[in-house]
């Protein structure tokens, strides 16, 4: 694998990564969350969205 090829791969991966992140964000925005957890941390059972409640 040469440098050019590696750079191409990186670009492609970044593109699909941001596509996936957007898809995930869309799902989580439209989810009717059902959170489960404790007073510090809760996670939606349906979309895996995490809320940290105390730091
Ligand atoms: Zn959810």
mmCIF file of N, CA, C and O and ligand atoms in Angstrom:
data_model
loop_
_atom_site.group_PDB
_atom_site.id
_atom_site.type_symbol
_atom_site.label_atom_id
_atom_site.label_comp_id
_atom_site.label_asym_id
_atom_site.label_seq_id
_atom_site.Cartn_x
_atom_site.Cartn_y
_atom_site.Cartn_z
ATOM 1 N N UNK A 1 0.836 -1.197 0.000
ATOM 2 C CA UNK A 1 0.000 0.000 0.000
ATOM 3 C C UNK A 1 0.875 1.253 0.000
ATOM 4 O O UNK A 1 1.739 1.407 0.851
ATOM 5 N N UNK A 2 0.653 2.126 -0.966
ATOM 6 C CA UNK A 2 1.443 3.360 -0.964
ATOM 7 C C UNK A 2 0.690 4.515 -0.303
ATOM 8 O O UNK A 2 -0.490 4.394 0.048
ATOM 9 N N UNK A 3 1.394 5.621 -0.155
ATOM 10 C CA UNK A 3 0.843 6.761 0.581
ATOM 11 C C UNK A 3 -0.457 7.249 -0.057
ATOM 12 O O UNK A 3 -1.449 7.518 0.636
ATOM 13 N N UNK A 4 -0.444 7.361 -1.380
ATOM 14 C CA UNK A 4 -1.623 7.863 -2.067
ATOM 15 C C UNK A 4 -2.845 6.992 -1.795
ATOM 16 O O UNK A 4 -3.940 7.464 -1.532
ATOM 17 N N UNK A 5 -2.594 5.691 -1.847
ATOM 18 C CA UNK A 5 -3.670 4.731 -1.613
ATOM 19 C C UNK A 5 -4.220 4.845 -0.183
ATOM 20 O O UNK A 5 -5.424 4.822 0.043
ATOM 21 N N UNK A 6 -3.298 4.981 0.748
ATOM 22 C CA UNK A 6 -3.708 5.120 2.149
ATOM 23 C C UNK A 6 -4.536 6.379 2.339
ATOM 24 O O UNK A 6 -5.585 6.371 2.997
ATOM 25 N N UNK A 7 -4.086 7.480 1.724
ATOM 26 C CA UNK A 7 -4.843 8.732 1.850
ATOM 27 C C UNK A 7 -6.247 8.596 1.264
ATOM 28 O O UNK A 7 -7.207 9.116 1.824
ATOM 29 N N UNK A 8 -6.331 7.920 0.140
ATOM 30 C CA UNK A 8 -7.651 7.691 -0.455
ATOM 31 C C UNK A 8 -8.553 6.914 0.505
ATOM 32 O O UNK A 8 -9.719 7.246 0.689
ATOM 33 N N UNK A 9 -7.987 5.876 1.085
ATOM 34 C CA UNK A 9 -8.744 5.058 2.037
ATOM 35 C C UNK A 9 -9.227 5.902 3.209
ATOM 36 O O UNK A 9 -10.366 5.781 3.648
ATOM 37 N N UNK A 10 -8.333 6.761 3.713
ATOM 38 C CA UNK A 10 -8.695 7.608 4.858
ATOM 39 C C UNK A 10 -9.854 8.514 4.475
ATOM 40 O O UNK A 10 -10.823 8.656 5.234
ATOM 41 N N UNK A 11 -9.761 9.121 3.306
ATOM 42 C CA UNK A 11 -10.829 10.017 2.853
ATOM 43 C C UNK A 11 -12.151 9.269 2.745
ATOM 44 O O UNK A 11 -13.197 9.758 3.204
ATOM 45 N N UNK A 12 -12.108 8.092 2.164
ATOM 46 C CA UNK A 12 -13.327 7.299 2.015
ATOM 47 C C UNK A 12 -13.924 6.947 3.371
ATOM 48 O O UNK A 12 -15.142 7.018 3.573
ATOM 49 N N UNK A 13 -13.048 6.568 4.296
ATOM 50 C CA UNK A 13 -13.540 6.184 5.621
ATOM 51 C C UNK A 13 -14.147 7.370 6.338
ATOM 52 O O UNK A 13 -15.170 7.240 7.014
ATOM 53 N N UNK A 14 -13.508 8.545 6.205
ATOM 54 C CA UNK A 14 -14.063 9.738 6.844
ATOM 55 C C UNK A 14 -15.440 10.040 6.285
ATOM 56 O O UNK A 14 -16.349 10.419 7.018
ATOM 57 N N UNK A 15 -15.569 9.884 4.982
ATOM 58 C CA UNK A 15 -16.859 10.141 4.346
ATOM 59 C C UNK A 15 -17.923 9.203 4.879
ATOM 60 O O UNK A 15 -19.014 9.633 5.272
ATOM 61 N N UNK A 16 -17.595 7.911 4.935
ATOM 62 C CA UNK A 16 -18.623 6.984 5.413
ATOM 63 C C UNK A 16 -18.839 7.134 6.905
ATOM 64 O O UNK A 16 -19.951 6.957 7.389
ATOM 65 N N UNK A 17 -17.812 7.532 7.634
ATOM 66 C CA UNK A 17 -17.974 7.780 9.066
ATOM 67 C C UNK A 17 -18.945 8.929 9.308
ATOM 68 O O UNK A 17 -19.861 8.816 10.134
ATOM 69 N N UNK A 18 -18.784 10.023 8.577
ATOM 70 C CA UNK A 18 -19.691 11.142 8.824
ATOM 71 C C UNK A 18 -21.100 10.804 8.358
ATOM 72 O O UNK A 18 -22.077 11.245 8.962
ATOM 73 N N UNK A 19 -21.197 9.979 7.306
ATOM 74 C CA UNK A 19 -22.523 9.516 6.896
ATOM 75 C C UNK A 19 -23.180 8.705 8.017
ATOM 76 O O UNK A 19 -24.340 8.909 8.362
ATOM 77 N N UNK A 20 -22.420 7.801 8.601
ATOM 78 C CA UNK A 20 -22.947 6.971 9.685
ATOM 79 C C UNK A 20 -23.323 7.801 10.905
ATOM 80 O O UNK A 20 -24.353 7.566 11.539
ATOM 81 N N UNK A 21 -22.480 8.787 11.220
ATOM 82 C CA UNK A 21 -22.778 9.631 12.368
ATOM 83 C C UNK A 21 -24.062 10.416 12.154
ATOM 84 O O UNK A 21 -24.861 10.570 13.080
ATOM 85 N N UNK A 22 -24.256 10.904 10.936
ATOM 86 C CA UNK A 22 -25.483 11.630 10.617
ATOM 87 C C UNK A 22 -26.696 10.709 10.720
ATOM 88 O O UNK A 22 -27.740 11.101 11.236
ATOM 89 N N UNK A 23 -26.556 9.492 10.216
ATOM 90 C CA UNK A 23 -27.659 8.532 10.298
ATOM 91 C C UNK A 23 -28.024 8.253 11.748
ATOM 92 O O UNK A 23 -29.199 8.252 12.120
ATOM 93 N N UNK A 24 -27.000 8.044 12.566
ATOM 94 C CA UNK A 24 -27.217 7.758 13.979
ATOM 95 C C UNK A 24 -27.903 8.938 14.664
ATOM 96 O O UNK A 24 -28.862 8.768 15.421
ATOM 97 N N UNK A 25 -27.418 10.144 14.356
ATOM 98 C CA UNK A 25 -27.996 11.336 14.942
ATOM 99 C C UNK A 25 -29.472 11.437 14.571
ATOM 100 O O UNK A 25 -30.322 11.754 15.401
ATOM 101 N N UNK A 26 -29.774 11.163 13.314
ATOM 102 C CA UNK A 26 -31.147 11.214 12.847
ATOM 103 C C UNK A 26 -32.031 10.238 13.592
ATOM 104 O O UNK A 26 -33.131 10.584 14.030
ATOM 105 N N UNK A 27 -31.553 9.018 13.758
ATOM 106 C CA UNK A 27 -32.311 7.993 14.483
ATOM 107 C C UNK A 27 -32.540 8.429 15.927
ATOM 108 O O UNK A 27 -33.647 8.348 16.450
ATOM 109 N N UNK A 28 -31.472 8.934 16.554
ATOM 110 C CA UNK A 28 -31.591 9.302 17.964
ATOM 111 C C UNK A 28 -32.482 10.526 18.158
ATOM 112 O O UNK A 28 -33.134 10.664 19.186
ATOM 113 N N UNK A 29 -32.517 11.409 17.149
ATOM 114 C CA UNK A 29 -33.400 12.568 17.273
ATOM 115 C C UNK A 29 -34.863 12.171 17.141
ATOM 116 O O UNK A 29 -35.737 12.796 17.726
ATOM 117 N N UNK A 30 -35.121 11.144 16.359
ATOM 118 C CA UNK A 30 -36.502 10.736 16.125
ATOM 119 C C UNK A 30 -36.976 9.639 17.062
ATOM 120 O O UNK A 30 -38.125 9.223 16.995
ATOM 121 N N UNK A 31 -36.099 9.184 17.928
ATOM 122 C CA UNK A 31 -36.433 8.099 18.832
ATOM 123 C C UNK A 31 -37.337 8.594 19.956
ATOM 124 O O UNK A 31 -37.172 9.705 20.458
ATOM 125 N N UNK A 32 -38.321 7.770 20.310
ATOM 126 C CA UNK A 32 -39.059 8.055 21.538
ATOM 127 C C UNK A 32 -38.325 7.314 22.644
ATOM 128 O O UNK A 32 -38.578 6.148 22.919
ATOM 129 N N UNK A 33 -37.379 8.037 23.247
ATOM 130 C CA UNK A 33 -36.433 7.397 24.150
ATOM 131 C C UNK A 33 -37.122 6.680 25.311
ATOM 132 O O UNK A 33 -38.129 7.140 25.843
ATOM 133 N N UNK A 34 -36.516 5.568 25.660
ATOM 134 C CA UNK A 34 -36.879 4.893 26.909
ATOM 135 C C UNK A 34 -35.591 4.676 27.668
ATOM 136 O O UNK A 34 -34.830 3.749 27.389
ATOM 137 N N UNK A 35 -35.328 5.576 28.623
ATOM 138 C CA UNK A 35 -34.055 5.546 29.322
ATOM 139 C C UNK A 35 -34.067 4.570 30.479
ATOM 140 O O UNK A 35 -35.069 4.387 31.156
ATOM 141 N N UNK A 36 -32.929 3.955 30.659
ATOM 142 C CA UNK A 36 -32.726 3.067 31.786
ATOM 143 C C UNK A 36 -31.358 3.379 32.373
ATOM 144 O O UNK A 36 -30.415 3.658 31.638
ATOM 145 N N UNK A 37 -31.240 3.393 33.689
ATOM 146 C CA UNK A 37 -29.940 3.684 34.279
ATOM 147 C C UNK A 37 -30.090 4.065 35.727
ATOM 148 O O UNK A 37 -31.043 3.662 36.386
ATOM 149 N N UNK A 38 -29.141 4.843 36.212
ATOM 150 C CA UNK A 38 -29.212 5.282 37.595
ATOM 151 C C UNK A 38 -29.100 6.802 37.642
ATOM 152 O O UNK A 38 -29.299 7.465 36.631
ATOM 153 N N UNK A 39 -28.783 7.362 38.816
ATOM 154 C CA UNK A 39 -28.778 8.821 38.907
ATOM 155 C C UNK A 39 -27.578 9.470 38.227
ATOM 156 O O UNK A 39 -27.535 10.669 38.086
ATOM 157 N N UNK A 40 -26.616 8.667 37.807
ATOM 158 C CA UNK A 40 -25.423 9.233 37.193
ATOM 159 C C UNK A 40 -25.412 9.111 35.678
ATOM 160 O O UNK A 40 -24.755 9.867 34.983
ATOM 161 N N UNK A 41 -26.143 8.128 35.194
ATOM 162 C CA UNK A 41 -25.942 7.724 33.811
ATOM 163 C C UNK A 41 -27.196 7.026 33.339
ATOM 164 O O UNK A 41 -27.725 6.166 34.026
ATOM 165 N N UNK A 42 -27.701 7.437 32.192
ATOM 166 C CA UNK A 42 -28.846 6.707 31.655
ATOM 167 C C UNK A 42 -28.657 6.473 30.168
ATOM 168 O O UNK A 42 -28.024 7.244 29.463
ATOM 169 N N UNK A 43 -29.212 5.379 29.724
ATOM 170 C CA UNK A 43 -29.051 5.016 28.325
ATOM 171 C C UNK A 43 -30.399 4.590 27.772
ATOM 172 O O UNK A 43 -31.143 3.849 28.401
ATOM 173 N N UNK A 44 -30.675 5.054 26.569
ATOM 174 C CA UNK A 44 -31.928 4.684 25.926
ATOM 175 C C UNK A 44 -31.860 3.228 25.483
ATOM 176 O O UNK A 44 -30.892 2.803 24.850
ATOM 177 N N UNK A 45 -32.912 2.487 25.801
ATOM 178 C CA UNK A 45 -32.937 1.066 25.446
ATOM 179 C C UNK A 45 -33.139 0.863 23.952
ATOM 180 O O UNK A 45 -32.807 -0.184 23.407
ATOM 181 N N UNK A 46 -33.681 1.858 23.293
ATOM 182 C CA UNK A 46 -34.007 1.679 21.882
ATOM 183 C C UNK A 46 -32.898 2.158 20.937
ATOM 184 O O UNK A 46 -32.611 1.513 19.941
ATOM 185 N N UNK A 47 -32.292 3.304 21.250
ATOM 186 C CA UNK A 47 -31.318 3.849 20.292
ATOM 187 C C UNK A 47 -29.915 3.979 20.873
ATOM 188 O O UNK A 47 -29.015 4.453 20.193
ATOM 189 N N UNK A 48 -29.724 3.570 22.124
ATOM 190 C CA UNK A 48 -28.400 3.618 22.751
ATOM 191 C C UNK A 48 -27.881 5.014 23.065
ATOM 192 O O UNK A 48 -26.707 5.179 23.348
ATOM 193 N N UNK A 49 -28.751 5.998 22.983
ATOM 194 C CA UNK A 49 -28.313 7.350 23.349
ATOM 195 C C UNK A 49 -28.014 7.389 24.839
ATOM 196 O O UNK A 49 -28.759 6.870 25.650
ATOM 197 N N UNK A 50 -26.894 8.042 25.182
ATOM 198 C CA UNK A 50 -26.456 8.084 26.571
ATOM 199 C C UNK A 50 -26.555 9.495 27.110
ATOM 200 O O UNK A 50 -26.163 10.457 26.453
ATOM 201 N N UNK A 51 -27.107 9.643 28.302
ATOM 202 C CA UNK A 51 -27.086 10.912 29.015
ATOM 203 C C UNK A 51 -26.271 10.727 30.282
ATOM 204 O O UNK A 51 -26.567 9.851 31.085
ATOM 205 N N UNK A 52 -25.253 11.576 30.452
ATOM 206 C CA UNK A 52 -24.526 11.597 31.706
ATOM 207 C C UNK A 52 -25.126 12.695 32.546
ATOM 208 O O UNK A 52 -25.193 13.852 32.133
ATOM 209 N N UNK A 53 -25.626 12.325 33.719
ATOM 210 C CA UNK A 53 -26.417 13.265 34.493
ATOM 211 C C UNK A 53 -25.579 14.050 35.501
ATOM 212 O O UNK A 53 -25.856 15.192 35.783
ATOM 213 N N UNK A 54 -24.549 13.423 36.043
ATOM 214 C CA UNK A 54 -23.655 14.117 36.960
ATOM 215 C C UNK A 54 -22.225 13.790 36.563
ATOM 216 O O UNK A 54 -21.933 12.690 36.135
ATOM 217 N N UNK A 55 -21.353 14.753 36.748
ATOM 218 C CA UNK A 55 -19.966 14.515 36.399
ATOM 219 C C UNK A 55 -19.120 14.282 37.638
ATOM 220 O O UNK A 55 -19.481 14.704 38.712
HETATM 221 ZN ZN1 LIG B 1 -33.746 6.587 22.126
#
